[in-house]
Amino acid sequence: MKVPLLDLKPQYNNLKSEIIKKVEEICDSQYFILGPEVEKFEAEIAEYCGTKYACGVSSGSDALIIALMVEGIGAGDEVITTPFTFFATAGAIARVGATPVFVDIDPKTFNIDPSQILEKVTSKTKAIIPVQLFGQSCDMDAINDIAKDNNLIIIEDAAQSIGSEYKGKRIGSLGDYGCFSFFPSKNLGAFGDGGIVTTNDKEKYELLKIFRNHGSEPKYFHKYIGGNFRLDALQAAILSIKLKSLDTATEKRQANAEEYRSLFKDSKLTENEVILPQMANYDVRHIYNQFSILVKNGKRDELKQTLIDSDIGCDVYYPVPLHLQECFKALGYKKGDCPISERVADEIIAIPIFPETNYEQREFVVSVIENFLV
Ligand SMILES: *Cc1c(COP(=O)(O)O)cnc(C)c1O
């Protein structure tokens, strides 16, 4: 039996005729950049996330960069974030010239630990970028309280969490900006790169639209220096078709996660060997972009090889916490500065959770893990 970590083909095959028809329509129109398809999709995402506005951009990374640019964050400014995330989170901060300041994570959710944020706030701190990792929300009330008291902007890195909820509210509506990615492996994936920024603030929304087009408003008059951060009509139209089945796909991921939980429970594995993804102790809708388990007793790398040898897809998100990345050496962090992130980076591994996997495949995954670890 083969179990890929992710296979996008079944989802595509279900939607193929609708997508191809739409692609042909756009090709016939020869209208490729921004325009009505992008505007339609922006309205749909704003509604889906419960925000007033959404501004389509070129990627999730650019979504973060443009939000920072609109806020005028740059050299001399500090932005607080987590070291346990995809590189783009801190990369965006550094690329606008600001300094990423890393705060360790909560061991249960792998999200930034709000109780450690305040001690890192200085007179230079301008924003916090909480990352809604693997599909589960950070404790946004706690983070928003700190932001309010210290006059900080909140930019949600929601790249992995479309449709996720915190206390009944959608991710992307919980700060000043919500930054989403449509990289193909995200729960809502394009046929290439794409992203979007959500906001409830009209002024910020108008600026986002200007900044994504080289700061041009009106055309050829530049009050600001923006960039080319535009979303394509083709991507927007394809995403719009895929958005209609996102909730069904999310429910399948959730059901798959529950199946894993009962299969692990019925196995000989205990918390001495593996720890399953834990739910936050506040109300969340986890959308399981990843199902990442912790492997105890230093056995993660060996288990990874065993899974690969058994044709089971798996991957480590993320092996090196960002405070220890070579490119951030000049920031002066050392091993031990974010101990929880460092431990989790050594123990974590993601196993297949995508909607089109079946029960037999999950049974096989758990039995391979059980046979190796017990
Ligand atoms: C994927 C991802 C990004 C970057 O999105 P791209 O569309 O690939 O640029 C940023 N942050 C996190 C947490 C991500 O998972």
mmCIF file of C-alpha atoms and ligand atoms in Angstrom:
data_model
loop_
_atom_site.group_PDB
_atom_site.id
_atom_site.type_symbol
_atom_site.label_atom_id
_atom_site.label_comp_id
_atom_site.label_asym_id
_atom_site.label_seq_id
_atom_site.Cartn_x
_atom_site.Cartn_y
_atom_site.Cartn_z
ATOM 1 C CA MET A 1 0.000 0.000 0.000
ATOM 2 C CA LYS A 2 1.147 3.524 -0.835
ATOM 3 C CA VAL A 3 0.085 6.537 1.254
ATOM 4 C CA PRO A 4 1.264 9.875 -0.119
ATOM 5 C CA LEU A 5 1.562 12.827 2.255
ATOM 6 C CA LEU A 6 -0.532 14.813 -0.200
ATOM 7 C CA ASP A 7 -2.087 13.961 -3.554
ATOM 8 C CA LEU A 8 -3.916 16.819 -5.252
ATOM 9 C CA LYS A 9 -5.038 14.788 -8.272
ATOM 10 C CA PRO A 10 -8.316 13.320 -6.917
ATOM 11 C CA GLN A 11 -9.553 16.792 -5.919
ATOM 12 C CA TYR A 12 -8.625 18.122 -9.357
ATOM 13 C CA ASN A 13 -10.324 15.239 -11.142
ATOM 14 C CA ASN A 14 -13.580 16.015 -9.315
ATOM 15 C CA LEU A 15 -13.539 19.626 -10.475
ATOM 16 C CA LYS A 16 -11.736 19.200 -13.777
ATOM 17 C CA SER A 17 -14.524 19.995 -16.240
ATOM 18 C CA GLU A 18 -15.631 23.107 -14.322
ATOM 19 C CA ILE A 19 -12.051 24.355 -14.001
ATOM 20 C CA ILE A 20 -11.063 23.712 -17.607
ATOM 21 C CA LYS A 21 -14.203 25.480 -18.832
ATOM 22 C CA LYS A 22 -13.364 28.513 -16.684
ATOM 23 C CA VAL A 23 -9.715 28.548 -17.768
ATOM 24 C CA GLU A 24 -10.827 28.506 -21.392
ATOM 25 C CA GLU A 25 -13.214 31.397 -20.742
ATOM 26 C CA ILE A 26 -10.424 33.498 -19.222
ATOM 27 C CA CYS A 27 -8.026 32.610 -22.032
ATOM 28 C CA ASP A 28 -10.650 33.697 -24.521
ATOM 29 C CA SER A 29 -11.055 36.997 -22.665
ATOM 30 C CA GLN A 30 -7.249 37.540 -22.509
ATOM 31 C CA TYR A 31 -7.816 39.447 -19.232
ATOM 32 C CA PHE A 32 -5.188 38.022 -16.893
ATOM 33 C CA ILE A 33 -4.186 40.430 -14.113
ATOM 34 C CA LEU A 34 -6.623 41.565 -11.366
ATOM 35 C CA GLY A 35 -10.027 42.458 -12.881
ATOM 36 C CA PRO A 36 -13.508 41.002 -12.320
ATOM 37 C CA GLU A 37 -12.444 37.417 -11.459
ATOM 38 C CA VAL A 38 -10.119 38.702 -8.738
ATOM 39 C CA GLU A 39 -12.756 41.090 -7.377
ATOM 40 C CA LYS A 40 -15.350 38.319 -7.250
ATOM 41 C CA PHE A 41 -12.954 36.024 -5.404
ATOM 42 C CA GLU A 42 -11.947 38.794 -2.971
ATOM 43 C CA ALA A 43 -15.598 39.336 -2.068
ATOM 44 C CA GLU A 44 -16.047 35.589 -1.520
ATOM 45 C CA ILE A 45 -13.003 35.347 0.767
ATOM 46 C CA ALA A 46 -14.046 38.414 2.767
ATOM 47 C CA GLU A 47 -17.422 36.792 3.327
ATOM 48 C CA TYR A 48 -15.856 33.415 4.148
ATOM 49 C CA CYS A 49 -13.523 34.983 6.724
ATOM 50 C CA GLY A 50 -16.133 37.358 8.148
ATOM 51 C CA THR A 51 -14.150 40.472 7.247
ATOM 52 C CA LYS A 52 -15.217 43.591 5.406
ATOM 53 C CA TYR A 53 -12.429 43.458 2.812
ATOM 54 C CA ALA A 54 -9.931 41.176 1.125
ATOM 55 C CA CYS A 55 -7.104 42.123 -1.233
ATOM 56 C CA GLY A 56 -5.756 39.411 -3.536
ATOM 57 C CA VAL A 57 -1.963 39.255 -3.748
ATOM 58 C CA SER A 58 0.783 37.187 -5.354
ATOM 59 C CA SER A 59 1.582 34.790 -2.461
ATOM 60 C CA GLY A 60 1.307 34.266 1.270
ATOM 61 C CA SER A 61 4.821 35.612 1.686
ATOM 62 C CA ASP A 62 3.872 38.772 -0.196
ATOM 63 C CA ALA A 63 0.696 39.057 1.889
ATOM 64 C CA LEU A 64 2.909 39.394 4.979
ATOM 65 C CA ILE A 65 5.321 41.782 3.273
ATOM 66 C CA ILE A 66 2.591 44.076 1.940
ATOM 67 C CA ALA A 67 0.874 44.287 5.348
ATOM 68 C CA LEU A 68 4.192 45.304 6.928
ATOM 69 C CA MET A 69 4.807 47.834 4.124
ATOM 70 C CA VAL A 70 1.365 49.414 4.492
ATOM 71 C CA GLU A 71 2.123 49.888 8.205
ATOM 72 C CA GLY A 72 5.420 51.551 7.291
ATOM 73 C CA ILE A 73 7.337 48.966 9.325
ATOM 74 C CA GLY A 74 11.023 48.835 8.416
ATOM 75 C CA ALA A 75 14.553 49.563 9.597
ATOM 76 C CA GLY A 76 14.792 50.119 13.347
ATOM 77 C CA ASP A 77 11.453 48.435 14.066
ATOM 78 C CA GLU A 78 10.923 45.141 15.848
ATOM 79 C CA VAL A 79 8.219 42.596 15.097
ATOM 80 C CA ILE A 80 7.434 39.778 17.513
ATOM 81 C CA THR A 81 6.741 36.323 16.129
ATOM 82 C CA THR A 82 7.278 32.610 16.685
ATOM 83 C CA PRO A 83 10.416 30.705 15.702
ATOM 84 C CA PHE A 84 8.341 27.589 15.013
ATOM 85 C CA THR A 85 6.867 28.414 11.604
ATOM 86 C CA PHE A 86 7.621 28.372 7.910
ATOM 87 C CA PHE A 87 10.521 30.669 7.050
ATOM 88 C CA ALA A 88 8.352 33.242 5.236
ATOM 89 C CA THR A 89 6.966 34.622 8.520
ATOM 90 C CA ALA A 90 10.304 35.918 9.740
ATOM 91 C CA GLY A 91 11.635 36.327 6.203
ATOM 92 C CA ALA A 92 8.945 38.951 5.528
ATOM 93 C CA ILE A 93 9.935 40.912 8.641
ATOM 94 C CA ALA A 94 13.599 40.886 7.644
ATOM 95 C CA ARG A 95 12.856 41.727 4.016
ATOM 96 C CA VAL A 96 11.174 45.021 4.961
ATOM 97 C CA GLY A 97 14.272 45.810 7.015
ATOM 98 C CA ALA A 98 12.763 45.215 10.452
ATOM 99 C CA THR A 99 14.051 42.839 13.128
ATOM 100 C CA PRO A 100 12.236 39.620 13.981
ATOM 101 C CA VAL A 101 12.002 39.025 17.736
ATOM 102 C CA PHE A 102 11.295 35.408 18.587
ATOM 103 C CA VAL A 103 9.031 34.255 21.411
ATOM 104 C CA ASP A 104 8.854 30.546 22.266
ATOM 105 C CA ILE A 105 5.775 28.400 21.722
ATOM 106 C CA ASP A 106 3.136 26.725 23.817
ATOM 107 C CA PRO A 107 4.043 22.990 23.980
ATOM 108 C CA LYS A 108 0.442 21.927 23.425
ATOM 109 C CA THR A 109 -0.571 23.929 20.348
ATOM 110 C CA PHE A 110 2.923 24.748 18.957
ATOM 111 C CA ASN A 111 1.678 28.347 18.648
ATOM 112 C CA ILE A 112 3.330 31.433 20.142
ATOM 113 C CA ASP A 113 3.032 31.478 23.951
ATOM 114 C CA PRO A 114 1.204 34.731 24.799
ATOM 115 C CA SER A 115 2.530 34.686 28.372
ATOM 116 C CA GLN A 116 6.063 35.233 27.043
ATOM 117 C CA ILE A 117 5.281 38.095 24.646
ATOM 118 C CA LEU A 118 5.153 41.064 27.010
ATOM 119 C CA GLU A 119 8.748 40.646 28.226
ATOM 120 C CA LYS A 120 9.909 41.000 24.596
ATOM 121 C CA VAL A 121 8.002 44.233 23.909
ATOM 122 C CA THR A 122 10.302 47.281 23.669
ATOM 123 C CA SER A 123 9.896 50.880 22.509
ATOM 124 C CA LYS A 124 10.842 49.625 19.022
ATOM 125 C CA THR A 125 8.129 46.946 18.808
ATOM 126 C CA LYS A 126 5.585 47.782 16.122
ATOM 127 C CA ALA A 127 3.672 44.565 15.498
ATOM 128 C CA ILE A 128 3.052 40.951 16.451
ATOM 129 C CA ILE A 129 2.736 38.224 13.816
ATOM 130 C CA PRO A 130 1.004 35.267 15.441
ATOM 131 C CA VAL A 131 1.080 32.184 13.209
ATOM 132 C CA GLN A 132 -2.021 29.976 13.178
ATOM 133 C CA LEU A 133 0.087 26.838 12.815
ATOM 134 C CA PHE A 134 -1.115 23.617 11.142
ATOM 135 C CA GLY A 135 -4.719 24.906 11.142
ATOM 136 C CA GLN A 136 -5.261 25.774 14.809
ATOM 137 C CA SER A 137 -5.622 29.302 16.173
ATOM 138 C CA CYS A 138 -3.347 30.998 18.672
ATOM 139 C CA ASP A 139 -4.892 32.386 21.863
ATOM 140 C CA MET A 140 -5.937 35.577 20.099
ATOM 141 C CA ASP A 141 -7.658 37.286 23.061
ATOM 142 C CA ALA A 142 -4.440 37.144 25.069
ATOM 143 C CA ILE A 143 -2.409 38.430 22.094
ATOM 144 C CA ASN A 144 -4.910 41.180 21.276
ATOM 145 C CA ASP A 145 -4.844 42.388 24.902
ATOM 146 C CA ILE A 146 -1.068 42.835 24.741
ATOM 147 C CA ALA A 147 -1.342 44.549 21.361
ATOM 148 C CA LYS A 148 -3.982 46.960 22.630
ATOM 149 C CA ASP A 149 -2.040 47.863 25.783
ATOM 150 C CA ASN A 150 1.146 48.487 23.799
ATOM 151 C CA ASN A 151 -0.311 50.003 20.652
ATOM 152 C CA LEU A 152 0.873 47.169 18.394
ATOM 153 C CA ILE A 153 -0.489 46.014 15.046
ATOM 154 C CA ILE A 154 -1.552 42.369 14.743
ATOM 155 C CA ILE A 155 -0.804 40.637 11.441
ATOM 156 C CA GLU A 156 -2.168 37.100 11.501
ATOM 157 C CA ASP A 157 -0.068 34.650 9.524
ATOM 158 C CA ALA A 158 -3.088 32.594 8.544
ATOM 159 C CA ALA A 159 -1.330 30.878 5.619
ATOM 160 C CA GLN A 160 -2.130 27.388 6.955
ATOM 161 C CA SER A 161 -5.505 28.133 8.478
ATOM 162 C CA ILE A 162 -8.242 29.180 6.087
ATOM 163 C CA GLY A 163 -11.620 28.377 7.663
ATOM 164 C CA SER A 164 -10.102 27.870 11.088
ATOM 165 C CA GLU A 165 -11.948 29.538 13.969
ATOM 166 C CA TYR A 166 -11.204 31.029 17.381
ATOM 167 C CA LYS A 167 -14.162 31.299 19.767
ATOM 168 C CA GLY A 168 -16.540 31.117 16.791
ATOM 169 C CA LYS A 169 -14.749 33.764 14.732
ATOM 170 C CA ARG A 170 -12.893 33.018 11.536
ATOM 171 C CA ILE A 171 -9.118 33.284 11.336
ATOM 172 C CA GLY A 172 -8.165 36.373 9.369
ATOM 173 C CA SER A 173 -10.741 38.494 11.200
ATOM 174 C CA LEU A 174 -8.954 38.494 14.555
ATOM 175 C CA GLY A 175 -6.266 41.142 14.058
ATOM 176 C CA ASP A 176 -5.569 44.152 11.839
ATOM 177 C CA TYR A 177 -4.631 41.947 8.871
ATOM 178 C CA GLY A 178 -5.075 38.281 7.982
ATOM 179 C CA CYS A 179 -2.486 36.903 5.567
ATOM 180 C CA PHE A 180 -3.391 33.791 3.591
ATOM 181 C CA SER A 181 -1.448 31.640 1.146
ATOM 182 C CA PHE A 182 -2.861 29.666 -1.765
ATOM 183 C CA PHE A 183 0.303 27.657 -2.305
ATOM 184 C CA PRO A 184 -0.950 24.334 -3.756
ATOM 185 C CA SER A 185 -0.385 22.361 -0.526
ATOM 186 C CA LYS A 186 -2.499 24.688 1.642
ATOM 187 C CA ASN A 187 -6.105 23.657 2.293
ATOM 188 C CA LEU A 188 -7.237 26.070 -0.420
ATOM 189 C CA GLY A 189 -4.553 25.761 -3.070
ATOM 190 C CA ALA A 190 -4.149 27.533 -6.407
ATOM 191 C CA PHE A 191 -2.545 26.210 -9.581
ATOM 192 C CA GLY A 192 0.542 28.240 -8.794
ATOM 193 C CA ASP A 193 1.290 30.955 -6.268
ATOM 194 C CA GLY A 194 -1.323 33.232 -4.756
ATOM 195 C CA GLY A 195 -2.358 34.886 -1.517
ATOM 196 C CA ILE A 196 -4.804 37.314 0.034
ATOM 197 C CA VAL A 197 -4.912 39.863 2.855
ATOM 198 C CA THR A 198 -8.118 40.319 4.841
ATOM 199 C CA THR A 199 -8.927 43.367 6.942
ATOM 200 C CA ASN A 200 -11.865 45.196 8.477
ATOM 201 C CA ASP A 201 -10.239 48.610 8.057
ATOM 202 C CA LYS A 202 -11.217 50.552 4.933
ATOM 203 C CA GLU A 203 -8.132 52.754 4.992
ATOM 204 C CA LYS A 204 -5.781 49.777 5.280
ATOM 205 C CA TYR A 205 -7.672 48.031 2.475
ATOM 206 C CA GLU A 206 -7.315 51.024 0.144
ATOM 207 C CA LEU A 207 -3.583 51.145 0.902
ATOM 208 C CA LEU A 208 -3.197 47.398 0.282
ATOM 209 C CA LYS A 209 -4.680 47.864 -3.189
ATOM 210 C CA ILE A 210 -2.302 50.738 -3.921
ATOM 211 C CA PHE A 211 0.792 48.945 -2.564
ATOM 212 C CA ARG A 212 0.129 45.769 -4.552
ATOM 213 C CA ASN A 213 0.408 47.831 -7.714
ATOM 214 C CA HIS A 214 3.728 49.636 -7.113
ATOM 215 C CA GLY A 215 2.114 52.244 -4.883
ATOM 216 C CA SER A 216 0.499 53.736 -7.946
ATOM 217 C CA GLU A 217 -2.633 55.875 -7.473
ATOM 218 C CA PRO A 218 -3.747 57.225 -9.847
ATOM 219 C CA LYS A 219 -1.853 55.285 -12.515
ATOM 220 C CA TYR A 220 1.778 56.503 -12.908
ATOM 221 C CA PHE A 221 1.578 58.733 -9.808
ATOM 222 C CA HIS A 222 3.484 57.202 -6.885
ATOM 223 C CA LYS A 223 2.969 58.520 -3.397
ATOM 224 C CA TYR A 224 4.367 55.236 -2.037
ATOM 225 C CA ILE A 225 6.872 52.599 -3.128
ATOM 226 C CA GLY A 226 4.944 49.350 -3.373
ATOM 227 C CA GLY A 227 5.636 46.346 -5.524
ATOM 228 C CA ASN A 228 4.105 43.953 -7.991
ATOM 229 C CA PHE A 229 2.021 41.903 -5.573
ATOM 230 C CA ARG A 230 -0.937 41.264 -7.875
ATOM 231 C CA LEU A 231 -3.109 38.161 -8.094
ATOM 232 C CA ASP A 232 -3.914 36.592 -11.480
ATOM 233 C CA ALA A 233 -7.439 36.200 -12.843
ATOM 234 C CA LEU A 234 -6.735 32.507 -13.593
ATOM 235 C CA GLN A 235 -5.711 31.769 -10.017
ATOM 236 C CA ALA A 236 -8.643 33.727 -8.564
ATOM 237 C CA ALA A 237 -11.160 31.931 -10.797
ATOM 238 C CA ILE A 238 -9.754 28.476 -9.984
ATOM 239 C CA LEU A 239 -9.687 29.298 -6.258
ATOM 240 C CA SER A 240 -13.261 30.508 -6.462
ATOM 241 C CA ILE A 241 -14.343 27.115 -7.844
ATOM 242 C CA LYS A 242 -12.340 25.254 -5.177
ATOM 243 C CA LEU A 243 -13.675 27.442 -2.345
ATOM 244 C CA LYS A 244 -17.152 25.938 -2.850
ATOM 245 C CA SER A 245 -15.937 22.537 -1.649
ATOM 246 C CA LEU A 246 -13.495 23.783 1.017
ATOM 247 C CA ASP A 247 -15.813 23.120 3.961
ATOM 248 C CA THR A 248 -16.579 19.576 2.794
ATOM 249 C CA ALA A 249 -12.838 18.951 2.450
ATOM 250 C CA THR A 250 -12.186 20.452 5.881
ATOM 251 C CA GLU A 251 -14.822 18.183 7.443
ATOM 252 C CA LYS A 252 -13.087 15.180 5.859
ATOM 253 C CA ARG A 253 -9.752 16.277 7.330
ATOM 254 C CA GLN A 254 -11.408 16.600 10.743
ATOM 255 C CA ALA A 255 -12.994 13.152 10.407
ATOM 256 C CA ASN A 256 -9.627 11.700 9.343
ATOM 257 C CA ALA A 257 -8.017 13.239 12.427
ATOM 258 C CA GLU A 258 -10.646 11.650 14.673
ATOM 259 C CA GLU A 259 -10.051 8.287 12.995
ATOM 260 C CA TYR A 260 -6.331 8.604 13.649
ATOM 261 C CA ARG A 261 -7.059 9.425 17.283
ATOM 262 C CA SER A 262 -9.126 6.279 17.781
ATOM 263 C CA LEU A 263 -6.667 4.098 15.840
ATOM 264 C CA PHE A 264 -3.780 5.340 18.002
ATOM 265 C CA LYS A 265 -5.908 4.841 21.110
ATOM 266 C CA ASP A 266 -6.649 1.229 20.140
ATOM 267 C CA SER A 267 -2.975 0.535 19.394
ATOM 268 C CA LYS A 268 -0.277 -0.377 21.920
ATOM 269 C CA LEU A 269 1.196 3.109 21.559
ATOM 270 C CA THR A 270 1.039 5.381 24.585
ATOM 271 C CA GLU A 271 2.120 8.936 25.346
ATOM 272 C CA ASN A 272 5.507 7.457 26.214
ATOM 273 C CA GLU A 273 6.034 6.893 22.480
ATOM 274 C CA VAL A 274 3.889 9.378 20.552
ATOM 275 C CA ILE A 275 1.859 12.460 21.366
ATOM 276 C CA LEU A 276 -0.995 13.313 19.015
ATOM 277 C CA PRO A 277 -1.904 16.909 18.067
ATOM 278 C CA GLN A 278 -3.514 18.477 21.116
ATOM 279 C CA MET A 279 -6.491 20.783 21.027
ATOM 280 C CA ALA A 280 -6.164 24.229 22.555
ATOM 281 C CA ASN A 281 -7.943 24.806 25.867
ATOM 282 C CA TYR A 282 -10.038 27.560 24.235
ATOM 283 C CA ASP A 283 -12.756 27.047 21.642
ATOM 284 C CA VAL A 284 -11.276 26.390 18.173
ATOM 285 C CA ARG A 285 -12.151 24.941 14.785
ATOM 286 C CA HIS A 286 -8.986 23.065 13.802
ATOM 287 C CA ILE A 287 -8.771 22.643 10.028
ATOM 288 C CA TYR A 288 -5.810 20.206 10.025
ATOM 289 C CA ASN A 289 -3.576 21.536 7.301
ATOM 290 C CA GLN A 290 -1.187 19.113 8.979
ATOM 291 C CA PHE A 291 -1.565 16.259 11.468
ATOM 292 C CA SER A 292 1.778 16.427 13.246
ATOM 293 C CA ILE A 293 2.709 13.984 15.981
ATOM 294 C CA LEU A 294 5.582 14.113 18.451
ATOM 295 C CA VAL A 295 7.849 11.056 18.577
ATOM 296 C CA LYS A 296 9.508 10.566 21.968
ATOM 297 C CA ASN A 297 12.837 8.960 22.987
ATOM 298 C CA GLY A 298 14.887 10.382 20.105
ATOM 299 C CA LYS A 299 13.221 8.066 17.590
ATOM 300 C CA ARG A 300 11.804 10.646 15.161
ATOM 301 C CA ASP A 301 14.420 10.354 12.431
ATOM 302 C CA GLU A 302 14.393 6.550 12.513
ATOM 303 C CA LEU A 303 10.597 6.535 12.367
ATOM 304 C CA LYS A 304 10.730 8.916 9.417
ATOM 305 C CA GLN A 305 12.981 6.502 7.524
ATOM 306 C CA THR A 306 10.717 3.574 8.437
ATOM 307 C CA LEU A 307 7.677 5.429 7.079
ATOM 308 C CA ILE A 308 9.508 6.316 3.878
ATOM 309 C CA ASP A 309 10.621 2.675 3.473
ATOM 310 C CA SER A 310 6.951 1.660 3.857
ATOM 311 C CA ASP A 311 5.824 4.087 1.101
ATOM 312 C CA ILE A 312 4.149 6.377 3.621
ATOM 313 C CA GLY A 313 4.553 10.085 2.929
ATOM 314 C CA CYS A 314 5.680 12.181 5.870
ATOM 315 C CA ASP A 315 7.635 15.356 6.507
ATOM 316 C CA VAL A 316 9.119 17.394 9.302
ATOM 317 C CA TYR A 317 7.572 20.829 9.760
ATOM 318 C CA TYR A 318 9.992 22.298 10.858
ATOM 319 C CA PRO A 319 13.421 20.813 11.563
ATOM 320 C CA VAL A 320 15.231 24.074 12.458
ATOM 321 C CA PRO A 321 13.465 26.778 14.486
ATOM 322 C CA LEU A 322 13.972 30.171 12.887
ATOM 323 C CA HIS A 323 16.004 31.709 15.741
ATOM 324 C CA LEU A 324 18.707 29.135 14.922
ATOM 325 C CA GLN A 325 18.734 29.632 11.133
ATOM 326 C CA GLU A 326 22.082 30.615 9.728
ATOM 327 C CA CYS A 327 20.692 33.718 8.004
ATOM 328 C CA PHE A 328 19.571 35.101 11.376
ATOM 329 C CA LYS A 329 22.912 34.485 13.077
ATOM 330 C CA ALA A 330 23.497 38.235 13.418
ATOM 331 C CA LEU A 331 20.402 38.480 15.656
ATOM 332 C CA GLY A 332 22.466 36.700 18.318
ATOM 333 C CA TYR A 333 20.174 33.853 19.324
ATOM 334 C CA LYS A 334 21.677 30.616 20.593
ATOM 335 C CA LYS A 335 20.538 27.102 21.332
ATOM 336 C CA GLY A 336 18.404 27.102 24.476
ATOM 337 C CA ASP A 337 16.794 30.487 23.825
ATOM 338 C CA CYS A 338 13.499 28.902 22.698
ATOM 339 C CA PRO A 339 13.679 25.447 24.333
ATOM 340 C CA ILE A 340 10.148 24.278 23.516
ATOM 341 C CA SER A 341 10.529 25.091 19.802
ATOM 342 C CA GLU A 342 13.881 23.315 19.777
ATOM 343 C CA ARG A 343 12.497 20.165 21.401
ATOM 344 C CA VAL A 344 9.411 20.081 19.166
ATOM 345 C CA ALA A 345 11.625 20.546 16.078
ATOM 346 C CA ASP A 346 13.479 17.359 17.100
ATOM 347 C CA GLU A 347 10.331 15.316 17.809
ATOM 348 C CA ILE A 348 7.713 16.374 15.280
ATOM 349 C CA ILE A 349 6.606 14.602 12.105
ATOM 350 C CA ALA A 350 3.525 15.087 9.912
ATOM 351 C CA ILE A 351 1.582 12.071 8.617
ATOM 352 C CA PRO A 352 -0.983 12.017 5.753
ATOM 353 C CA ILE A 353 -4.289 13.737 6.587
ATOM 354 C CA PHE A 354 -5.562 15.048 3.221
ATOM 355 C CA PRO A 355 -9.289 14.539 2.533
ATOM 356 C CA GLU A 356 -9.024 11.751 -0.067
ATOM 357 C CA THR A 357 -7.093 9.290 2.136
ATOM 358 C CA ASN A 358 -9.089 6.280 3.358
ATOM 359 C CA TYR A 359 -9.470 4.272 6.558
ATOM 360 C CA GLU A 360 -7.264 1.379 5.371
ATOM 361 C CA GLN A 361 -4.446 3.804 4.670
ATOM 362 C CA ARG A 362 -4.719 5.315 8.151
ATOM 363 C CA GLU A 363 -4.830 1.830 9.669
ATOM 364 C CA PHE A 364 -1.631 1.009 7.777
ATOM 365 C CA VAL A 365 0.114 4.228 8.902
ATOM 366 C CA VAL A 366 -0.697 3.575 12.563
ATOM 367 C CA SER A 367 0.343 -0.090 12.336
ATOM 368 C CA VAL A 368 3.722 0.828 10.816
ATOM 369 C CA ILE A 369 4.305 3.364 13.604
ATOM 370 C CA GLU A 370 3.186 0.830 16.236
ATOM 371 C CA ASN A 371 5.390 -1.946 14.876
ATOM 372 C CA PHE A 372 8.389 0.335 14.852
ATOM 373 C CA LEU A 373 7.937 2.009 18.250
ATOM 374 C CA VAL A 374 6.507 -0.773 20.445
HETATM 375 C C1 LIG B 1 3.012 28.734 3.264
HETATM 376 C C2 LIG B 1 3.282 29.692 4.335
HETATM 377 C C3 LIG B 1 3.662 31.008 4.077
HETATM 378 C C4 LIG B 1 4.038 31.509 2.707
HETATM 379 O O1 LIG B 1 3.084 31.364 1.741
HETATM 380 P P1 LIG B 1 3.538 31.324 0.189
HETATM 381 O O2 LIG B 1 2.235 31.440 -0.535
HETATM 382 O O3 LIG B 1 4.217 30.022 -0.036
HETATM 383 O O4 LIG B 1 4.410 32.478 -0.053
HETATM 384 C C5 LIG B 1 3.810 31.878 5.139
HETATM 385 N N1 LIG B 1 3.607 31.465 6.404
HETATM 386 C C6 LIG B 1 3.270 30.202 6.699
HETATM 387 C C7 LIG B 1 3.039 29.819 8.122
HETATM 388 C C8 LIG B 1 3.104 29.264 5.679
HETATM 389 O O5 LIG B 1 2.778 28.004 5.988
#
